[in-house]
Short mmCIF file of C-alpha atoms and ligand atoms in Angstrom, two decimals:
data_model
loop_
_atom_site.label_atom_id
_atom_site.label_comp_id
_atom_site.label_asym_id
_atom_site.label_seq_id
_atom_site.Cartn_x
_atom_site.Cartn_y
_atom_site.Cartn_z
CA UNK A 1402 159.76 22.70 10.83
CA UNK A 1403 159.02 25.01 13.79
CA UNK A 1404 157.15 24.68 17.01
CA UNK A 1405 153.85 23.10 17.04
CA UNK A 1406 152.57 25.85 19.51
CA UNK A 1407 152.02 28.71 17.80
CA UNK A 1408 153.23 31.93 18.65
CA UNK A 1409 153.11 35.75 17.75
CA UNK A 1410 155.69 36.74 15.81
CA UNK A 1411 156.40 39.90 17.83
CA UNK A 1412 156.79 37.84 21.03
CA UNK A 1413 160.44 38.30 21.72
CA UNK A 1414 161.99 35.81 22.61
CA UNK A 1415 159.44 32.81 22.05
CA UNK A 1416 159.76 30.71 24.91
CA UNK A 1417 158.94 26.62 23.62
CA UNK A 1418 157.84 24.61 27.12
CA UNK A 1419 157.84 20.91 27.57
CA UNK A 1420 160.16 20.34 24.92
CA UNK A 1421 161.98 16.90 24.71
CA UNK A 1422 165.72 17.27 25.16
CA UNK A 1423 166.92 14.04 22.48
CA UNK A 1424 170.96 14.70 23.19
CA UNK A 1425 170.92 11.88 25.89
CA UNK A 1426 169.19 8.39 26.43
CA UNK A 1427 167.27 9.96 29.44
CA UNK A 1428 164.81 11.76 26.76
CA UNK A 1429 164.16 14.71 29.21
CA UNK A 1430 160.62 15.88 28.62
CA UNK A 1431 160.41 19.06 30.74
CA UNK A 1432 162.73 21.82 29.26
CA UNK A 1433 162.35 25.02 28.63
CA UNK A 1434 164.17 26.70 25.82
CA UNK A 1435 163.94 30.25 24.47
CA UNK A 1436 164.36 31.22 20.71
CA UNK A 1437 165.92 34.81 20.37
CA UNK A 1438 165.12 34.37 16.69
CA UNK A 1439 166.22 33.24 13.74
CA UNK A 1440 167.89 30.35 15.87
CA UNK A 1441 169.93 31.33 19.24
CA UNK A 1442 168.43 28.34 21.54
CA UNK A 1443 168.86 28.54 25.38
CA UNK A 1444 168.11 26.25 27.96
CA UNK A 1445 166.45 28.19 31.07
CA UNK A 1446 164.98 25.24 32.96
CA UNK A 1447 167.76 23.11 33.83
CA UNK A 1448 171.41 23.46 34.57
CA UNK A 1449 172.04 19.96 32.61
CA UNK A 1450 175.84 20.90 30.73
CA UNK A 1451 175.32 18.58 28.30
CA UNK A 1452 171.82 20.52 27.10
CA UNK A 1453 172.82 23.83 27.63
CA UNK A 1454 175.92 23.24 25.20
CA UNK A 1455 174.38 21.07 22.67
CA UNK A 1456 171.04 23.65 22.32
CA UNK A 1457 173.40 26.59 22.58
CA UNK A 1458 175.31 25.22 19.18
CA UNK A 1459 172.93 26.52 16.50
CA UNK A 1460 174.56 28.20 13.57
CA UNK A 1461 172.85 29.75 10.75
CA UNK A 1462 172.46 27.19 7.53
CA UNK A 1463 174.53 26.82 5.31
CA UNK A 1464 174.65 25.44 1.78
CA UNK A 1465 176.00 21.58 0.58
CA UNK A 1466 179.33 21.76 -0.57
CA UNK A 1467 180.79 19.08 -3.61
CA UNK A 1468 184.85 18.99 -3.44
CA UNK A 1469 184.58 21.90 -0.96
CA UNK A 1470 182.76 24.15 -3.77
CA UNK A 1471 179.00 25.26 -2.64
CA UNK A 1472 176.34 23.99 -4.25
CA UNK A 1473 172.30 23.64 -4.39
CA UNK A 1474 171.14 20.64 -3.03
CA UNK A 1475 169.59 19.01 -5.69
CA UNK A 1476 173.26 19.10 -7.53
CA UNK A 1477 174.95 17.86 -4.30
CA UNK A 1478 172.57 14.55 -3.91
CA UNK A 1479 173.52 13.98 -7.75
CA UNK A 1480 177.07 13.86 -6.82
CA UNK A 1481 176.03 11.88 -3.93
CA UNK A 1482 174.47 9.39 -5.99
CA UNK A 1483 177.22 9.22 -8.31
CA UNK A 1484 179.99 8.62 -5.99
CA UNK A 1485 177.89 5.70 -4.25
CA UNK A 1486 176.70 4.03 -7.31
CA UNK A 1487 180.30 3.69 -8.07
CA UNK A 1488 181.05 2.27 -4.70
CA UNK A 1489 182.64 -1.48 -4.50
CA UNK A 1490 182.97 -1.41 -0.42
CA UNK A 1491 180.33 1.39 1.17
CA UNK A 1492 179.81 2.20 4.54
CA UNK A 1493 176.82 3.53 5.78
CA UNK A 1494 177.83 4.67 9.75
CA UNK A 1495 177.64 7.68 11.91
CA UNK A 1496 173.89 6.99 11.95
CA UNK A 1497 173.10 10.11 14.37
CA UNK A 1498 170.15 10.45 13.47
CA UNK A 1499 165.95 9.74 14.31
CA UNK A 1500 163.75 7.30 13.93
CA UNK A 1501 162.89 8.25 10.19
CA UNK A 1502 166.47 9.07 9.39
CA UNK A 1503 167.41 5.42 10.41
CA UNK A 1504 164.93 3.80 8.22
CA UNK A 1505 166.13 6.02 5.34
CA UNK A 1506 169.60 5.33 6.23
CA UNK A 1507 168.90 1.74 6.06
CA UNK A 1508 166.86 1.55 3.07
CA UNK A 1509 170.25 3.46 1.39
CA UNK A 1510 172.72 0.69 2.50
CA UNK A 1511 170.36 -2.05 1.10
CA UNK A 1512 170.23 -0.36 -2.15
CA UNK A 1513 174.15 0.14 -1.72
CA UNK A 1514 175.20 -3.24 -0.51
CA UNK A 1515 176.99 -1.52 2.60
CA UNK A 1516 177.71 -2.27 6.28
CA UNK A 1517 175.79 -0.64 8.36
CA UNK A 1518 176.78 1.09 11.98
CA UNK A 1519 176.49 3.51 14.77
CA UNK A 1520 179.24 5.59 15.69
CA UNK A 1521 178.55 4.88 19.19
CA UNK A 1522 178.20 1.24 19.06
CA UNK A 1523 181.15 0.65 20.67
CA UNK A 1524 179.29 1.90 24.46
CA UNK A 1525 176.62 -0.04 23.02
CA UNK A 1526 178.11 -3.49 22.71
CA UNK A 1527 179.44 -3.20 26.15
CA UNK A 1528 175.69 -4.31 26.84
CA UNK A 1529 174.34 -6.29 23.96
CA UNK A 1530 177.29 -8.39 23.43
CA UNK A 1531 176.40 -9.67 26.94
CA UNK A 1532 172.82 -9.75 26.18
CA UNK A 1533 173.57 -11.68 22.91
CA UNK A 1534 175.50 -14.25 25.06
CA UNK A 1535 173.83 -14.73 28.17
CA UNK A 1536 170.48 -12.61 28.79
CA UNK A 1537 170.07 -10.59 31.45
CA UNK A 1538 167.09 -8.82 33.90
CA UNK A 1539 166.69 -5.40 32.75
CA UNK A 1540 164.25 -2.36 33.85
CA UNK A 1541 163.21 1.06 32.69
CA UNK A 1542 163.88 4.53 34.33
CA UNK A 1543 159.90 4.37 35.53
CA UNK A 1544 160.74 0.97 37.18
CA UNK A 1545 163.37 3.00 39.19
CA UNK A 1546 161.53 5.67 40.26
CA UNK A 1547 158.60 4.11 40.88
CA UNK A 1548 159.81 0.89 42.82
CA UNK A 1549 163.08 1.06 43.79
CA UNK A 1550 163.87 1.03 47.50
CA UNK A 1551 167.52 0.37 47.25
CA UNK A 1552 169.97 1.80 44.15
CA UNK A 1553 172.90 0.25 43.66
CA UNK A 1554 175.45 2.75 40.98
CA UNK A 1555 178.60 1.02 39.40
CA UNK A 1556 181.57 2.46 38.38
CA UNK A 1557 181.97 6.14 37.67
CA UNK A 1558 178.56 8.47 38.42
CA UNK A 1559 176.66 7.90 35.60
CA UNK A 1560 175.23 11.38 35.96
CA UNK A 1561 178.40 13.03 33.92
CA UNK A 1562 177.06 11.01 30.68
CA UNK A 1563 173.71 11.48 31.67
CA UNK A 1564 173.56 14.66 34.06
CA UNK A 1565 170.04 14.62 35.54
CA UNK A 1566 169.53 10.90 35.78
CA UNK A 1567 169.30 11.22 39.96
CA UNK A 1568 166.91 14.75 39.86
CA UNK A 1569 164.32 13.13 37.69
CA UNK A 1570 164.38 9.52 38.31
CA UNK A 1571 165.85 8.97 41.55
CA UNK A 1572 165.02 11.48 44.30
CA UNK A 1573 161.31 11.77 43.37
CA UNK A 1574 159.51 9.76 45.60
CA UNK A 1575 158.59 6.15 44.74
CA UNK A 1576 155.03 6.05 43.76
CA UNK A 1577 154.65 2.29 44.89
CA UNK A 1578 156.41 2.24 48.02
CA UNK A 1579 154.68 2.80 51.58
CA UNK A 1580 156.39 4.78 53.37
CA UNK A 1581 158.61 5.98 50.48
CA UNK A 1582 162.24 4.97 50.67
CA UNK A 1583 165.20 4.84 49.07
CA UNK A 1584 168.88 4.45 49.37
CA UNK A 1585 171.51 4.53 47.21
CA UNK A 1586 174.90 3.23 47.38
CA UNK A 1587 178.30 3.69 45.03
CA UNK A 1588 180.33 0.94 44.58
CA UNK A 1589 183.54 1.54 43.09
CA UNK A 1590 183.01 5.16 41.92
CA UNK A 1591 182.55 8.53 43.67
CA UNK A 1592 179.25 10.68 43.07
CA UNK A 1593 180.12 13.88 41.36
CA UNK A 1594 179.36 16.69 44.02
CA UNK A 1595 176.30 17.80 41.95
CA UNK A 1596 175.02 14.25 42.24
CA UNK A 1597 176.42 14.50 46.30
CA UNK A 1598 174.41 17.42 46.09
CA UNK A 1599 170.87 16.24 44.20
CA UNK A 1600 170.75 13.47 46.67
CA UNK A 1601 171.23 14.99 49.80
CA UNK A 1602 167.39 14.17 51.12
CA UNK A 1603 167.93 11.03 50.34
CA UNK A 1604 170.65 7.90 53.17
CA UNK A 1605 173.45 7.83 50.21
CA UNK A 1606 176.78 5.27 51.26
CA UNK A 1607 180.02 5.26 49.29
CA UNK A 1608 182.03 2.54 48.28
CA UNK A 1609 185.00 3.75 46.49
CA UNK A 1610 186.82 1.12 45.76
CA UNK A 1611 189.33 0.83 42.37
CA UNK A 1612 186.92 1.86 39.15
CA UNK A 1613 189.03 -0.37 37.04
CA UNK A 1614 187.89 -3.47 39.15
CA UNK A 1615 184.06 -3.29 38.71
CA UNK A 1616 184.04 -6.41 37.86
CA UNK A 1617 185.55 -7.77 40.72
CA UNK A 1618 183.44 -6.19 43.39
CA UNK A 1619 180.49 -6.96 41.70
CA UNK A 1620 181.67 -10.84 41.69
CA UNK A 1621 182.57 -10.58 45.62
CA UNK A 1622 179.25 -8.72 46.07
CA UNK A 1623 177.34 -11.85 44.17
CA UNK A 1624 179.35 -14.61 45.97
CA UNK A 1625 178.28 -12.82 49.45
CA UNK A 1626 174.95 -12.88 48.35
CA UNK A 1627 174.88 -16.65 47.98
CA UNK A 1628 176.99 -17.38 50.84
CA UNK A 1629 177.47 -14.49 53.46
CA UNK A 1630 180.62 -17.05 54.72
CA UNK A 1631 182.44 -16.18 51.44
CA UNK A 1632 182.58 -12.79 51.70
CA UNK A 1633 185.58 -11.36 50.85
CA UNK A 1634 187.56 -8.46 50.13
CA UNK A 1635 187.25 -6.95 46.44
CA UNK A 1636 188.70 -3.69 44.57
CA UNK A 1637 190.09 -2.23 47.37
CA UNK A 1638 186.87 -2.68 49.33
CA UNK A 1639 187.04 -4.56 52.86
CA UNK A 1640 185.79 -8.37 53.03
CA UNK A 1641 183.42 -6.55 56.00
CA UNK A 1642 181.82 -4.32 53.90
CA UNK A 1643 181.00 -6.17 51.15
CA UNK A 1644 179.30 -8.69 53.76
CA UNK A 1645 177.04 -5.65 54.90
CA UNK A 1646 176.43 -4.52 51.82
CA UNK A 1647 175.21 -8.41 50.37
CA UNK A 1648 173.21 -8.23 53.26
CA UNK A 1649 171.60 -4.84 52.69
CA UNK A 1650 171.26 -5.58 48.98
CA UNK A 1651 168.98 -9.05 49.78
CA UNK A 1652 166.97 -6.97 52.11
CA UNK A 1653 165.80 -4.52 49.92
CA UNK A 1654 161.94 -4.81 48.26
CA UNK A 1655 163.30 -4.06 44.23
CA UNK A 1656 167.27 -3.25 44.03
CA UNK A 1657 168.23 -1.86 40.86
CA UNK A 1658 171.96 -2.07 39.50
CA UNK A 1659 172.71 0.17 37.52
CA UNK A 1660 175.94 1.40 35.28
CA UNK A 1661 177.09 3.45 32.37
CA UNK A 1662 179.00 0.87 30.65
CA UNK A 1663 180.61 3.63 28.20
CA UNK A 1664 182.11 5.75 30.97
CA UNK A 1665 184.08 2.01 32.21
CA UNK A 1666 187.45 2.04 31.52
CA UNK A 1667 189.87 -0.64 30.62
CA UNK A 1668 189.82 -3.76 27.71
CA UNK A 1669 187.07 -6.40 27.80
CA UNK A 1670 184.51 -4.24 29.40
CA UNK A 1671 181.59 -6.43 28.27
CA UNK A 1672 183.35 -9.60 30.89
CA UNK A 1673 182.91 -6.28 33.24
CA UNK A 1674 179.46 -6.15 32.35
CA UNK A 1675 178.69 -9.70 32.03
CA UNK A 1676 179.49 -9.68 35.98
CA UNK A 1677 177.37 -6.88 36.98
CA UNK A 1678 174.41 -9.15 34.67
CA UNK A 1679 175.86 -11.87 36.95
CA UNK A 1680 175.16 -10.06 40.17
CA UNK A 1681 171.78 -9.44 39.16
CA UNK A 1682 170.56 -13.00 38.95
CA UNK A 1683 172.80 -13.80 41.91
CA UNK A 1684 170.34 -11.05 44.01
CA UNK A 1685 167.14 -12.41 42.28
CA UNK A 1686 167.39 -15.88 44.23
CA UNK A 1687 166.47 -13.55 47.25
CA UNK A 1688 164.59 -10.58 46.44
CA UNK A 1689 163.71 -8.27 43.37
CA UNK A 1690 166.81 -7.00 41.42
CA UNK A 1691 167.20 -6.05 38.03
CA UNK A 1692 169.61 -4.23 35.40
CA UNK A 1693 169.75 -0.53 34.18
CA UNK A 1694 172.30 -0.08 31.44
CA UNK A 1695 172.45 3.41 30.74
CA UNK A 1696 173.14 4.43 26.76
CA UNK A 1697 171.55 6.24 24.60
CA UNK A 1698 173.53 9.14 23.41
CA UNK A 1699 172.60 10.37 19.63
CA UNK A 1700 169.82 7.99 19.43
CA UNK A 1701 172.11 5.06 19.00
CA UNK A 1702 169.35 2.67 20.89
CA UNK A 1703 167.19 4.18 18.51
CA UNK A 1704 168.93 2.97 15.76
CA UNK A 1705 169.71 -0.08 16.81
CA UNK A 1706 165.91 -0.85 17.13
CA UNK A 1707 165.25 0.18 13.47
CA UNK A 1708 167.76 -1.98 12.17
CA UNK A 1709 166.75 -4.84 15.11
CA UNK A 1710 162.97 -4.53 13.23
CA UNK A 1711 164.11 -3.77 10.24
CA UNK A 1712 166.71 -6.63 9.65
CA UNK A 1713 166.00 -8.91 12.15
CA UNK A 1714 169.72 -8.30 13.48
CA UNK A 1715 171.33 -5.57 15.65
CA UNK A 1716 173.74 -2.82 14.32
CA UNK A 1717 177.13 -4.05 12.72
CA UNK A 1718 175.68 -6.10 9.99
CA UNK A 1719 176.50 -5.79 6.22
CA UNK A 1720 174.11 -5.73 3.66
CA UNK A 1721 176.87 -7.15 1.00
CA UNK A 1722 175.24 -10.32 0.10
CA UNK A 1723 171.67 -9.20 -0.70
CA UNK A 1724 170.72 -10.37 3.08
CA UNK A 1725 171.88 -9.20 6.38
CA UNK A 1726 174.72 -10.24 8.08
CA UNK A 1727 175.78 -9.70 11.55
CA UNK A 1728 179.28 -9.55 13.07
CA UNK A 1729 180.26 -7.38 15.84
CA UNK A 1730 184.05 -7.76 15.10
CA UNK A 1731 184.45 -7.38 11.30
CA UNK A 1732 181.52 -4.86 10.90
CA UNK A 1733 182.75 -2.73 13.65
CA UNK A 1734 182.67 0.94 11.60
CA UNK A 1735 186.05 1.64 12.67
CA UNK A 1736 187.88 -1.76 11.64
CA UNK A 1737 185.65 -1.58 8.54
CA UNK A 1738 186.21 1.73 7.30
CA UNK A 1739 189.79 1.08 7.22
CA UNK A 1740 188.55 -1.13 4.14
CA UNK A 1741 185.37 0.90 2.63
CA UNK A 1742 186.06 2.78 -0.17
CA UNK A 1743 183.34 5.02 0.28
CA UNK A 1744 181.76 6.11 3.44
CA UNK A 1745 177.98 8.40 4.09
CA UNK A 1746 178.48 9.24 7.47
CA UNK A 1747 175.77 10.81 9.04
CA UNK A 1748 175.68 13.18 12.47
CA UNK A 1749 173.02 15.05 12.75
CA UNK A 1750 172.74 15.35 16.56
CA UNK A 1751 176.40 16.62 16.40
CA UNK A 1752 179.03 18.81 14.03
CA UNK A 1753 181.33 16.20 14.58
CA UNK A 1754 182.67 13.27 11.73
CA UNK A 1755 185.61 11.75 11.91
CA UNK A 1756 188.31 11.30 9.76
CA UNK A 1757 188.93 8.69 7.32
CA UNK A 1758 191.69 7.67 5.57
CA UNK A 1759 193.01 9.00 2.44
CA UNK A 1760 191.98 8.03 -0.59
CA UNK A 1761 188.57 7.33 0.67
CA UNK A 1762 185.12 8.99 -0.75
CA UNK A 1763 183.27 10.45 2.18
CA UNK A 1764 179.38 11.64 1.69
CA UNK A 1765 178.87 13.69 5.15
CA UNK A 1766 175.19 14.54 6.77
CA UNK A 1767 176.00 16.97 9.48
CA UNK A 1768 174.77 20.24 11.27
CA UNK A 1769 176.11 23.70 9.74
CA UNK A 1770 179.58 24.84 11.24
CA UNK A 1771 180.72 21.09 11.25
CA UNK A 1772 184.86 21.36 11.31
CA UNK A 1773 186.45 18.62 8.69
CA UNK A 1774 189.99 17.76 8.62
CA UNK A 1775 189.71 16.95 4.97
CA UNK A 1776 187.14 17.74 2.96
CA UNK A 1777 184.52 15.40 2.10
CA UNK A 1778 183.76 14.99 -1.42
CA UNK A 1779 180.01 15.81 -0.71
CA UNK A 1780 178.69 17.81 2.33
CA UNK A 1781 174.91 18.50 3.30
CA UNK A 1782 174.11 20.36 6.15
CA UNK A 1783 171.24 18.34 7.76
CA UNK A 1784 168.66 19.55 10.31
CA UNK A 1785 168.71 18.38 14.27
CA UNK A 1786 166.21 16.07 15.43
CA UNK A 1787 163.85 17.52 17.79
CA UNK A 1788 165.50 21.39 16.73
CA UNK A 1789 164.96 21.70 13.15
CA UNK A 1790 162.16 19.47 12.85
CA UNK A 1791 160.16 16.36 14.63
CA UNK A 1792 161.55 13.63 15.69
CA UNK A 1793 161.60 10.06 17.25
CA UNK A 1794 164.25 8.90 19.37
CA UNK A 1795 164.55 6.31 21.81
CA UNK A 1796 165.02 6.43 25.20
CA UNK A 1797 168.11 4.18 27.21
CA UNK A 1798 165.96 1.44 28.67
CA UNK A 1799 164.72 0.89 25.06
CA UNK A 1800 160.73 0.64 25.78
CA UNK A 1801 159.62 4.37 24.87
CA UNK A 1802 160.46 6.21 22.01
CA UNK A 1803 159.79 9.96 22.60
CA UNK A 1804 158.63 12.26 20.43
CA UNK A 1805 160.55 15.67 19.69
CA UNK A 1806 159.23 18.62 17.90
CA UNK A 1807 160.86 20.58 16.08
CA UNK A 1808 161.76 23.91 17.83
CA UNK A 1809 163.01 26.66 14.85
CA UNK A 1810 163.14 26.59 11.22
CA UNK A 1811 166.55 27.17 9.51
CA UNK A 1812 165.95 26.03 6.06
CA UNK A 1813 167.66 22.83 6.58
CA UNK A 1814 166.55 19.49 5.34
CA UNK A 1815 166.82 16.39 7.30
CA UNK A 1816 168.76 13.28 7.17
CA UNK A 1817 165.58 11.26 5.82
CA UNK A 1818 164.86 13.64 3.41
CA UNK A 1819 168.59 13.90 2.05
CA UNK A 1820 169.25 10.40 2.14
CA UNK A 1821 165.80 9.28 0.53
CA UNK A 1822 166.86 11.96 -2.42
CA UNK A 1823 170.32 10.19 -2.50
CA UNK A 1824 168.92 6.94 -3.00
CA UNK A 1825 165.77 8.12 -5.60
CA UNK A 1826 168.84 9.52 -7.82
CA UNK A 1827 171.30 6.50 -7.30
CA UNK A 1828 171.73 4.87 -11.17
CA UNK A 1829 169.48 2.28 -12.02
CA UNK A 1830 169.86 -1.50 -11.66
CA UNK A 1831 169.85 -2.83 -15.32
CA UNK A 1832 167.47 -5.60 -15.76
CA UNK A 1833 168.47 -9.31 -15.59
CA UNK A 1834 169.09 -10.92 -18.97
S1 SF4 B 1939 170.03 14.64 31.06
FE1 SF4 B 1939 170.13 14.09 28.90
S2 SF4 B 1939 168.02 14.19 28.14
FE2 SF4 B 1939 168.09 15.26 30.14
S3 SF4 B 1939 168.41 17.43 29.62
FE3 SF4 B 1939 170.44 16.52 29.95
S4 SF4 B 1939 171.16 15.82 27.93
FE4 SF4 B 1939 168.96 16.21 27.79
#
């Protein structure tokens, strides 16, 4: 679908304002995009990389392909359907996708008896594997603008997953704060100059320290807090600084902690995690503190609340046995694909799917121009959220689901749509005796 605002057709290019970038959990709501018609996209009103590129990558449709031949689309949901009716292991993953495209995702693997997962879950369970075991004080990106006197970033800058996180939620002044302030310190990662150079109006303090000991900073930091006596030396950082930084952090009116738990490196980053959650409640004994775990790339927070309200459990669940069943470890999509026979992998945000192993049945929802190292048995080109048509996707603190519209019209259908067809042609159930 195109843009809600109308334009003139002879207006070259058409210029769409306010649009809602959906490529990152930030859910930027301020860009400006041209359309040099039928569909070159370029971002004018921010230097963000990760927009430019993604709205830059718009090639013309193309049409669904079955065993690499094309095909209409009604024929390649038929074949579709008849590969995943015949499926004895499916896997319904990838899951880039919207709001709607979720549901209809879902509502596929029920009928299918599949496991069901986000191809970003991995970043994801950094957090909620920590939230599943111990809870934690979380915020949202207005809580940080609007309150935060003292910013706390862990690990590496957040800002190259999520570029403008410090121009639009840190550096505009706190609306709740008089006199405004704000600080913001890096422990155990170095700003990116860009961020260095976003936050120059603003007292900024560096911690370097060793990025694969996050975890033990933040548990020096916490101890300090409790008991300034017990500071100590962490990550390469000195005892003394970790002392003034305690005391700074209990000081402040509403610190916020924040980290990008899939740019952490190393194994067992949720214990990493689980510290930082640690620190948090450590803080609260004194002042205000909370959370901000940063995700949100290709809606996968999105998608996890669909299935969450759907289901009544998060992502890596398996609809196998008629009701859902959640387990992180075995219904991981990359341990369980090694056993699926069939796979629907959807990526609509991205021409990107990866491969599988041989042997294996693969129904792929992607964008036009999407490379494959083999040849899935069925391909549909699918729409982008929030470029081809409207869409809903959630932002990374969880609590706001933005609405996209669609920008240009291609002649591609999306996910929902293809994936509803799939399951209206699957064979019928035959009747119980
Ligand atoms: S920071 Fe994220 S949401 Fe904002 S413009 Fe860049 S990719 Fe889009």
């Amino acid at each position: 679908m195109a843009s809600d605002r109308p334009v003139h057709p002879a207006v070259r290019p058409v210029v769409h304002r306010d649009v809602v970038c959906p490529f990152c959990g930030l859910g930027c709501d301020d860009l400006t995009v041209e359309e040099e018609p039928p569909s070159t996209l370029t971002v004018r009103s921010t230097d963000c990389p990760v927009a430019r590129e993604r709205y830059s990558r718009m090639p013309a449709a193309e049409p669904p392909r079955v065993a690499g031949v094309p095909v209409p689309l009604a024929e390649a949901v038929d074949a579709a359907a008849a590969v995943l009716g015949a499926a004895q292991a499916p896997l319904v993953a990838g899951l880039g996708t919207d709001v709607d495209g979720a549901r209809a995702a879902l509502s596929l693997a029920e009928r299918l008896g599949a496991v069901v997962d986000h191809a970003l879950s991995d970043g994801l369970y950094r957090n909620l594997a920590v939230l599943q075991r111990t809870g934690w004080i979380a915020t949202t990106l207005a809580e940080l603008r609007n309150r935060c006197d003292l910013l706390l970033v862990t690990g590496p800058d957040p800002a190259t997953l999520h570029p403008r996180l410090f121009e639009r939620w840190v550096t505009p002044a706190p609306a709740f704060q008089a006199p405004p302030s704000r600080e913001v310190v890096f422990l155990c990662g170095e700003p990116l100059d860009t961020t260095r150079a976003v936050l120059s109006g603003l007292p900024v303090a560096v911690l370097a320290g060793d990025p694969a000991k996050i975890g033990d900073a933040a548990a020096a930091l916490a101890a300090a807090v409790a008991d300034p006596f017990r500071a100590s030396g962490a990550a390469g950082i000195a005892a003394g600084d970790i002392a003034a930084l305690a005391e700074r952090v209990v000081t402040a009116r509403y610190a916020v902690v924040a980290w990008a738990a899939a740019a952490f490196e190393g194994p067992h980053i949720d214990l990493t995690v689980e510290r930082l959650v640690h620190l948090v409640r450590a803080v609260n004994r004194h002042t205000r503190c909370a959370g901000l775990p940063l995700a949100g790339h290709d809606n996968v927070v999105g998608v996890n609340q669909v299935c969450t309200w759907q289901f009544g459990v998060p992502l890596r669940m398996s609809l196998a046995g008629g009701t859902p069943l959640h387990d992180p470890h075995r219904f991981a999509w990359a341990r369980y694909a090694e056993v699926a026979d069939t796979v629907v992998w959807v990526s609509a945000f991205r021409p990107e799917v990866p491969t599988f192993p041989a042997g294996q049945t693969v129904v792929a929802l992607a964008p036009p121009g999407t490379a494959f190292a083999d040849e899935p048995a069925v391909f549909i080109p699918v729409g982008t959220p929030g470029i081809d048509h409207p869409a809903h996707v959630f932002r990374s603190d969880t609590v706001v689901a933005l609405r996209a519209r669609g920008l240009i019209d291609r002649g591609l259908p999306d996910a929902a749509t293809v994936l509803k067809a799939i399951a209206a042609a699957l064979p019928q159930e035959s009747p119980p005796c």
